[in-house]
Structure formats: C-alpha cells, structure tokens
Amino acid sequence: MSDNGSRDPLEETVFRRGELLIAIDDQSRAKPALTEAIDASRSTVDRGAAELVEAGCIERHGSEYSPTRLGTLCADHYRRYRSNLDALEEATEVVSLLPPSASLSTTFVDGADIHSANPAAPEAALQPSIDLLSDANRLLGLAPVEISLYVDLIYENAIANGLSAEVIVERNTLEHLLEKDEERLRELVSAGRLELLMTPETLRCALWIMESSGEDVAGATVYVNGGIRGLIVNSSTEAVEWARAEYRRHRELAERKPIDEFLGD
C-alpha cells in the first residue's frame, strides 16, 4: 500500500488478476487451458498474463505460463484474502450486528460455525455452546449482558462436572447478577468454582474460551439490546489463540480485588 492509501502496482495487479495467478500457480498452463480454468475470454487471459509477466509473477516457457517465486507468494496472499472474504460472507448475518468498535479478527471467523438466532426462540442459538460447556473443565469469558441462564449453566456444570469459570463483567451487569443470584454466586465463589472480575470497559460481545481434556474451543455470542442474535464457534488453533490474546487484553484492565468486595458483606 502506498503512502497515499492507494495500492502499489504489484498489489493492484495481484488483486485484479488473482484468479488467473492462482490457476497458474496451481498448475503450469497454456492460454486455452487458462480460459477454461477461470472461465474467461481469450482476450482477458491475454491481458492478465501480460500484466502478471510484467509484474514478475509469472514467466512463459514455450506456450505455457509458470509461477515465479514471487508469483507463488502473491498467490498465497490472494488465497488468504479470498478465504477471509468467504469467511466474512458466511458470517455476515451475525458479524454485521456488531458495532464498529467491536474487536473481531478474520482469524476468529475463518472456518467458524455460525448460528443465527431465530426471533421466535433466540436462546436455541446457544445450544452448541451449552453442549460444549457440559464437556469443559474451565471457562473464560466476557459477559456484556446479564442473562440468568449463564449463572444456571455455570452452577449446574460446576456441581455436576467440576467446572471452574473466570468471567469479566461490566459494573451494571455485575449489579444485576448480584440482585438475582447472589446466593448461588457466593456458593460458587466460596467453592473456588467462580471468579468475577469487573471491567471499566464497554464489552461489545460475549467472547469465551472453553477448555477441556479434548480440544479447546473459542466462541462469541452476539447481542443486540440485550437479546441474543447469534453465535460464532471456532476450534481452530489460530482462532483459540486469538481469543486468548483478546481475553488477556480485557483481563489486564479488569479489577482483581477479592471477590467478596464485589459481593459485599
């Protein structure tokens, strides 16, 4: 990218001729095979090949075009770009509900399972995360809204499966939780099954990580005006690592005083 925000010539060529470059990177081909591979006219392939040769991405050997080392690197870059767009397209219905200030990486969305909430039964979208929680031994999460179901689930799984949880909450959310569930929260805290941390931040979505003896899984529950609108779940190593880093960032800003000071006397 140039200083004025426009693409440099190589970047412009790769993004304009990316499909042609990938076809050549996959397999050296002559022009007739390329027109079929990318479903384009001969004139389009002619222009694209000429631009890619000039950019140093491909070279001609007889009637066939082959990628240069630069071309292979550029093709990989374009594949990642295309994969990110595909992932965002699949997640559009849920991701588009997040505010612009929400932190959500394409790494987290790529390959994720997306569950949109049905207005008639929005909590049904949570079922995948409920199932995961029953197998988890540790939960780390952000709680932007007060939903009693979450306390129910943590309490039930702490009793039945030995689950422990650390949850970062906003002050208003914590106050509402205490009004409704102080007795069970005290029980969980005294048993060492729950730690609540209060953050001065405004939390934009309920990011969480569930750790188990099998694989760790990350997810994000999306809310609008306190209502559940969708769920994103991803078990890839990259997605879980991103979620952990994001959780640690929020944890550094949260208050770490003893839990009894939150719950009161």
Short mmCIF file of C-alpha atoms in Angstrom, two decimals:
data_model
loop_
_atom_site.label_atom_id
_atom_site.label_comp_id
_atom_site.label_asym_id
_atom_site.label_seq_id
_atom_site.Cartn_x
_atom_site.Cartn_y
_atom_site.Cartn_z
CA MET A 1 0.00 0.00 0.00
CA SER A 2 1.39 3.41 -0.95
CA ASP A 3 1.64 6.37 1.42
CA ASN A 4 -1.48 7.98 -0.07
CA GLY A 5 -3.57 4.87 0.59
CA SER A 6 -3.69 3.57 -2.97
CA ARG A 7 -2.41 0.14 -3.94
CA ASP A 8 1.07 -0.17 -5.40
CA PRO A 9 1.38 -1.64 -8.94
CA LEU A 10 2.16 -5.20 -7.76
CA GLU A 11 -0.72 -5.26 -5.30
CA GLU A 12 -3.08 -3.81 -7.90
CA THR A 13 -2.09 -6.46 -10.43
CA VAL A 14 -2.45 -9.33 -7.96
CA PHE A 15 -5.90 -8.25 -6.81
CA ARG A 16 -7.09 -7.64 -10.37
CA ARG A 17 -5.61 -10.87 -11.76
CA GLY A 18 -5.70 -13.05 -8.66
CA GLU A 19 -7.85 -15.84 -10.08
CA LEU A 20 -5.58 -16.15 -13.12
CA LEU A 21 -2.48 -16.15 -10.92
CA ILE A 22 -3.91 -18.92 -8.72
CA ALA A 23 -4.76 -21.01 -11.79
CA ILE A 24 -1.15 -20.74 -12.98
CA ASP A 25 0.25 -21.34 -9.50
CA ASP A 26 -1.85 -24.49 -9.19
CA GLN A 27 -0.54 -25.84 -12.49
CA SER A 28 1.51 -24.51 -15.41
CA ARG A 29 -0.91 -23.95 -18.28
CA ALA A 30 -1.20 -22.63 -21.81
CA LYS A 31 -3.75 -19.94 -22.67
CA PRO A 32 -6.50 -22.30 -23.92
CA ALA A 33 -6.42 -24.17 -20.60
CA LEU A 34 -6.39 -20.90 -18.67
CA THR A 35 -9.52 -19.60 -20.40
CA GLU A 36 -11.28 -22.76 -19.28
CA ALA A 37 -9.81 -22.75 -15.77
CA ILE A 38 -11.02 -19.26 -14.89
CA ASP A 39 -14.00 -19.18 -17.29
CA ALA A 40 -12.78 -16.04 -19.07
CA SER A 41 -12.34 -14.91 -22.65
CA ARG A 42 -9.06 -15.33 -24.50
CA SER A 43 -8.59 -11.55 -24.59
CA THR A 44 -8.99 -11.35 -20.80
CA VAL A 45 -6.39 -14.09 -20.32
CA ASP A 46 -4.06 -12.34 -22.79
CA ARG A 47 -4.23 -9.05 -20.87
CA GLY A 48 -3.98 -10.73 -17.49
CA ALA A 49 -1.00 -12.86 -18.45
CA ALA A 50 0.81 -9.84 -19.88
CA GLU A 51 0.25 -7.89 -16.65
CA LEU A 52 1.42 -10.78 -14.47
CA VAL A 53 4.55 -11.25 -16.60
CA GLU A 54 5.32 -7.54 -16.33
CA ALA A 55 4.82 -7.69 -12.55
CA GLY A 56 7.27 -10.59 -12.28
CA CYS A 57 4.63 -13.04 -11.00
CA ILE A 58 4.71 -15.49 -13.92
CA GLU A 59 7.00 -16.38 -16.78
CA ARG A 60 6.43 -18.01 -20.13
CA HIS A 61 8.05 -21.28 -21.20
CA GLY A 62 7.03 -22.11 -24.74
CA SER A 63 3.24 -22.00 -24.80
CA GLU A 64 2.81 -22.40 -21.05
CA TYR A 65 2.91 -19.97 -18.15
CA SER A 66 4.51 -20.89 -14.81
CA PRO A 67 4.69 -19.02 -11.50
CA THR A 68 7.84 -17.33 -10.28
CA ARG A 69 8.73 -17.48 -6.58
CA LEU A 70 7.23 -14.00 -6.23
CA GLY A 71 4.12 -15.23 -8.02
CA THR A 72 3.65 -18.15 -5.63
CA LEU A 73 3.96 -15.84 -2.62
CA CYS A 74 1.46 -13.43 -4.17
CA ALA A 75 -0.91 -16.31 -4.98
CA ASP A 76 -0.78 -17.43 -1.33
CA HIS A 77 -1.53 -13.87 -0.24
CA TYR A 78 -4.53 -13.70 -2.58
CA ARG A 79 -5.82 -17.08 -1.36
CA ARG A 80 -5.77 -15.80 2.24
CA TYR A 81 -7.56 -12.64 1.16
CA ARG A 82 -10.22 -14.68 -0.65
CA SER A 83 -10.57 -17.06 2.31
CA ASN A 84 -11.09 -14.14 4.69
CA LEU A 85 -13.78 -12.68 2.43
CA ASP A 86 -15.51 -16.05 2.17
CA ALA A 87 -15.47 -16.41 5.95
CA LEU A 88 -16.91 -12.92 6.45
CA GLU A 89 -19.58 -13.57 3.83
CA GLU A 90 -20.69 -16.72 5.66
CA ALA A 91 -20.77 -14.84 8.97
CA THR A 92 -22.37 -11.65 7.63
CA GLU A 93 -25.75 -12.19 9.29
CA VAL A 94 -24.14 -12.27 12.74
CA VAL A 95 -20.99 -10.15 12.31
CA SER A 96 -22.93 -7.26 10.74
CA LEU A 97 -24.79 -6.84 14.03
CA LEU A 98 -21.61 -5.94 15.92
CA PRO A 99 -20.76 -2.26 16.42
CA PRO A 100 -17.76 -0.83 14.52
CA SER A 101 -15.76 -0.72 17.76
CA ALA A 102 -16.09 -4.47 18.36
CA SER A 103 -12.82 -6.37 18.16
CA LEU A 104 -13.22 -9.42 15.94
CA SER A 105 -10.47 -10.89 13.77
CA THR A 106 -10.90 -12.67 10.44
CA THR A 107 -8.70 -15.34 12.05
CA PHE A 108 -11.51 -15.95 14.52
CA VAL A 109 -14.23 -16.03 11.86
CA ASP A 110 -12.37 -18.15 9.29
CA GLY A 111 -13.73 -21.69 9.40
CA ALA A 112 -16.14 -20.90 12.23
CA ASP A 113 -19.59 -22.39 12.71
CA ILE A 114 -22.19 -19.63 12.56
CA HIS A 115 -25.53 -19.94 14.38
CA SER A 116 -28.07 -17.17 13.80
CA ALA A 117 -30.80 -16.74 16.39
CA ASN A 118 -34.42 -17.40 15.47
CA PRO A 119 -36.50 -14.48 16.81
CA ALA A 120 -39.13 -16.98 17.95
CA ALA A 121 -36.62 -18.88 20.11
CA PRO A 122 -33.35 -16.90 20.28
CA GLU A 123 -31.82 -18.92 23.13
CA ALA A 124 -31.83 -22.00 20.89
CA ALA A 125 -28.79 -20.49 19.13
CA LEU A 126 -26.84 -21.07 22.34
CA GLN A 127 -27.28 -24.85 22.25
CA PRO A 128 -23.85 -25.54 20.65
CA SER A 129 -22.13 -23.60 23.45
CA ILE A 130 -24.29 -25.30 26.09
CA ASP A 131 -23.23 -28.69 24.75
CA LEU A 132 -19.57 -27.65 24.79
CA LEU A 133 -19.85 -26.39 28.36
CA SER A 134 -21.02 -29.79 29.57
CA ASP A 135 -17.65 -31.24 28.47
CA ALA A 136 -15.50 -28.32 29.65
CA ASN A 137 -13.45 -28.15 32.83
CA ARG A 138 -12.64 -24.43 32.54
CA LEU A 139 -14.49 -21.40 31.14
CA LEU A 140 -13.02 -17.97 30.47
CA GLY A 141 -15.47 -15.36 29.26
CA LEU A 142 -16.68 -11.80 28.84
CA ALA A 143 -20.22 -11.02 29.99
CA PRO A 144 -21.61 -7.85 28.39
CA VAL A 145 -25.21 -8.54 29.46
CA GLU A 146 -26.98 -10.14 32.42
CA ILE A 147 -28.63 -13.43 31.49
CA SER A 148 -29.67 -15.75 34.32
CA LEU A 149 -29.25 -18.75 32.03
CA TYR A 150 -25.48 -18.29 32.22
CA VAL A 151 -25.48 -18.48 36.00
CA ASP A 152 -27.70 -21.56 35.77
CA LEU A 153 -25.30 -23.26 33.37
CA ILE A 154 -22.15 -22.43 35.31
CA TYR A 155 -23.76 -23.55 38.56
CA GLU A 156 -25.08 -26.82 37.12
CA ASN A 157 -21.80 -27.73 35.45
CA ALA A 158 -19.73 -26.72 38.47
CA ILE A 159 -21.78 -29.10 40.62
CA ALA A 160 -22.05 -31.93 38.10
CA ASN A 161 -18.74 -31.76 36.25
CA GLY A 162 -16.36 -29.72 38.40
CA LEU A 163 -16.36 -26.75 36.01
CA SER A 164 -14.46 -23.65 37.10
CA ALA A 165 -15.04 -20.25 35.50
CA GLU A 166 -13.50 -16.82 35.31
CA VAL A 167 -15.84 -14.15 33.97
CA ILE A 168 -15.16 -10.49 33.22
CA VAL A 169 -18.25 -8.30 33.62
CA GLU A 170 -19.27 -4.66 33.40
CA ARG A 171 -20.37 -2.97 36.63
CA ASN A 172 -24.06 -2.79 35.67
CA THR A 173 -24.04 -6.42 34.63
CA LEU A 174 -22.46 -7.43 37.93
CA GLU A 175 -25.01 -5.45 39.94
CA HIS A 176 -27.91 -7.15 38.16
CA LEU A 177 -26.33 -10.57 38.64
CA LEU A 178 -25.95 -9.93 42.37
CA GLU A 179 -29.56 -8.82 42.70
CA LYS A 180 -30.84 -12.06 41.18
CA ASP A 181 -28.25 -14.71 42.01
CA GLU A 182 -26.15 -13.59 44.99
CA GLU A 183 -26.68 -16.82 46.93
CA ARG A 184 -25.51 -19.09 44.12
CA LEU A 185 -22.68 -16.74 43.19
CA ARG A 186 -21.45 -16.79 46.79
CA GLU A 187 -21.61 -20.57 46.80
CA LEU A 188 -19.61 -20.82 43.57
CA VAL A 189 -17.01 -18.32 44.77
CA SER A 190 -16.57 -19.94 48.18
CA ALA A 191 -16.12 -23.32 46.48
CA GLY A 192 -13.41 -21.87 44.24
CA ARG A 193 -15.51 -22.52 41.14
CA LEU A 194 -16.02 -18.91 40.04
CA GLU A 195 -14.03 -15.71 39.89
CA LEU A 196 -15.69 -12.48 38.78
CA LEU A 197 -13.60 -9.57 37.53
CA MET A 198 -15.09 -6.14 36.88
CA THR A 199 -14.03 -4.09 33.88
CA PRO A 200 -14.42 -0.36 33.21
CA GLU A 201 -14.75 -1.15 29.51
CA THR A 202 -17.91 -1.49 27.48
CA LEU A 203 -17.92 -5.10 26.30
CA ARG A 204 -19.18 -5.48 22.74
CA CYS A 205 -19.78 -9.22 22.62
CA ALA A 206 -19.53 -12.27 24.86
CA LEU A 207 -16.19 -13.74 23.87
CA TRP A 208 -15.39 -17.04 25.56
CA ILE A 209 -12.91 -19.92 25.65
CA MET A 210 -13.84 -23.38 26.90
CA GLU A 211 -11.02 -25.67 27.95
CA SER A 212 -11.50 -29.44 28.12
CA SER A 213 -9.47 -32.63 28.15
CA GLY A 214 -10.12 -32.87 24.41
CA GLU A 215 -9.78 -29.68 22.39
CA ASP A 216 -10.18 -26.07 23.48
CA VAL A 217 -12.90 -24.11 21.71
CA ALA A 218 -13.47 -20.37 21.36
CA GLY A 219 -16.70 -18.59 20.66
CA ALA A 220 -18.54 -15.30 20.69
CA THR A 221 -22.19 -14.69 21.49
CA VAL A 222 -23.60 -11.59 19.83
CA TYR A 223 -26.30 -9.47 21.47
CA VAL A 224 -28.38 -6.51 20.33
CA ASN A 225 -30.19 -4.54 23.04
CA GLY A 226 -29.60 -7.40 25.47
CA GLY A 227 -31.11 -10.03 23.19
CA ILE A 228 -29.26 -13.00 21.70
CA ARG A 229 -28.77 -12.61 17.95
CA GLY A 230 -26.16 -15.21 17.07
CA LEU A 231 -23.24 -17.41 17.99
CA ILE A 232 -19.80 -17.92 16.43
CA VAL A 233 -17.86 -21.07 17.39
CA ASN A 234 -14.35 -21.98 16.25
CA SER A 235 -12.00 -24.73 17.45
CA SER A 236 -9.04 -23.95 15.18
CA THR A 237 -5.74 -23.35 16.96
CA GLU A 238 -5.44 -19.89 15.41
CA ALA A 239 -8.93 -18.84 16.49
CA VAL A 240 -8.44 -20.05 20.06
CA GLU A 241 -5.06 -18.30 20.30
CA TRP A 242 -6.61 -15.05 19.06
CA ALA A 243 -9.45 -15.36 21.57
CA ARG A 244 -6.99 -15.99 24.42
CA ALA A 245 -4.97 -12.92 23.50
CA GLU A 246 -8.13 -10.82 23.34
CA TYR A 247 -9.32 -12.16 26.68
CA ARG A 248 -5.94 -11.42 28.29
CA ARG A 249 -6.15 -7.85 26.99
CA HIS A 250 -9.50 -7.37 28.71
CA ARG A 251 -8.29 -9.09 31.88
CA GLU A 252 -5.38 -6.67 32.25
CA LEU A 253 -7.90 -3.83 32.51
CA ALA A 254 -10.25 -5.61 34.92
CA GLU A 255 -10.22 -5.20 38.71
CA ARG A 256 -8.59 -8.06 40.56
CA LYS A 257 -9.66 -7.31 44.13
CA PRO A 258 -11.08 -10.17 46.26
CA ILE A 259 -14.44 -11.42 45.12
CA ASP A 260 -16.10 -10.70 48.49
CA GLU A 261 -15.58 -7.00 47.82
CA PHE A 262 -17.74 -7.36 44.74
CA LEU A 263 -20.39 -9.40 46.52
CA GLY A 264 -20.48 -7.26 49.63
CA ASP A 265 -20.81 -8.35 53.22
#
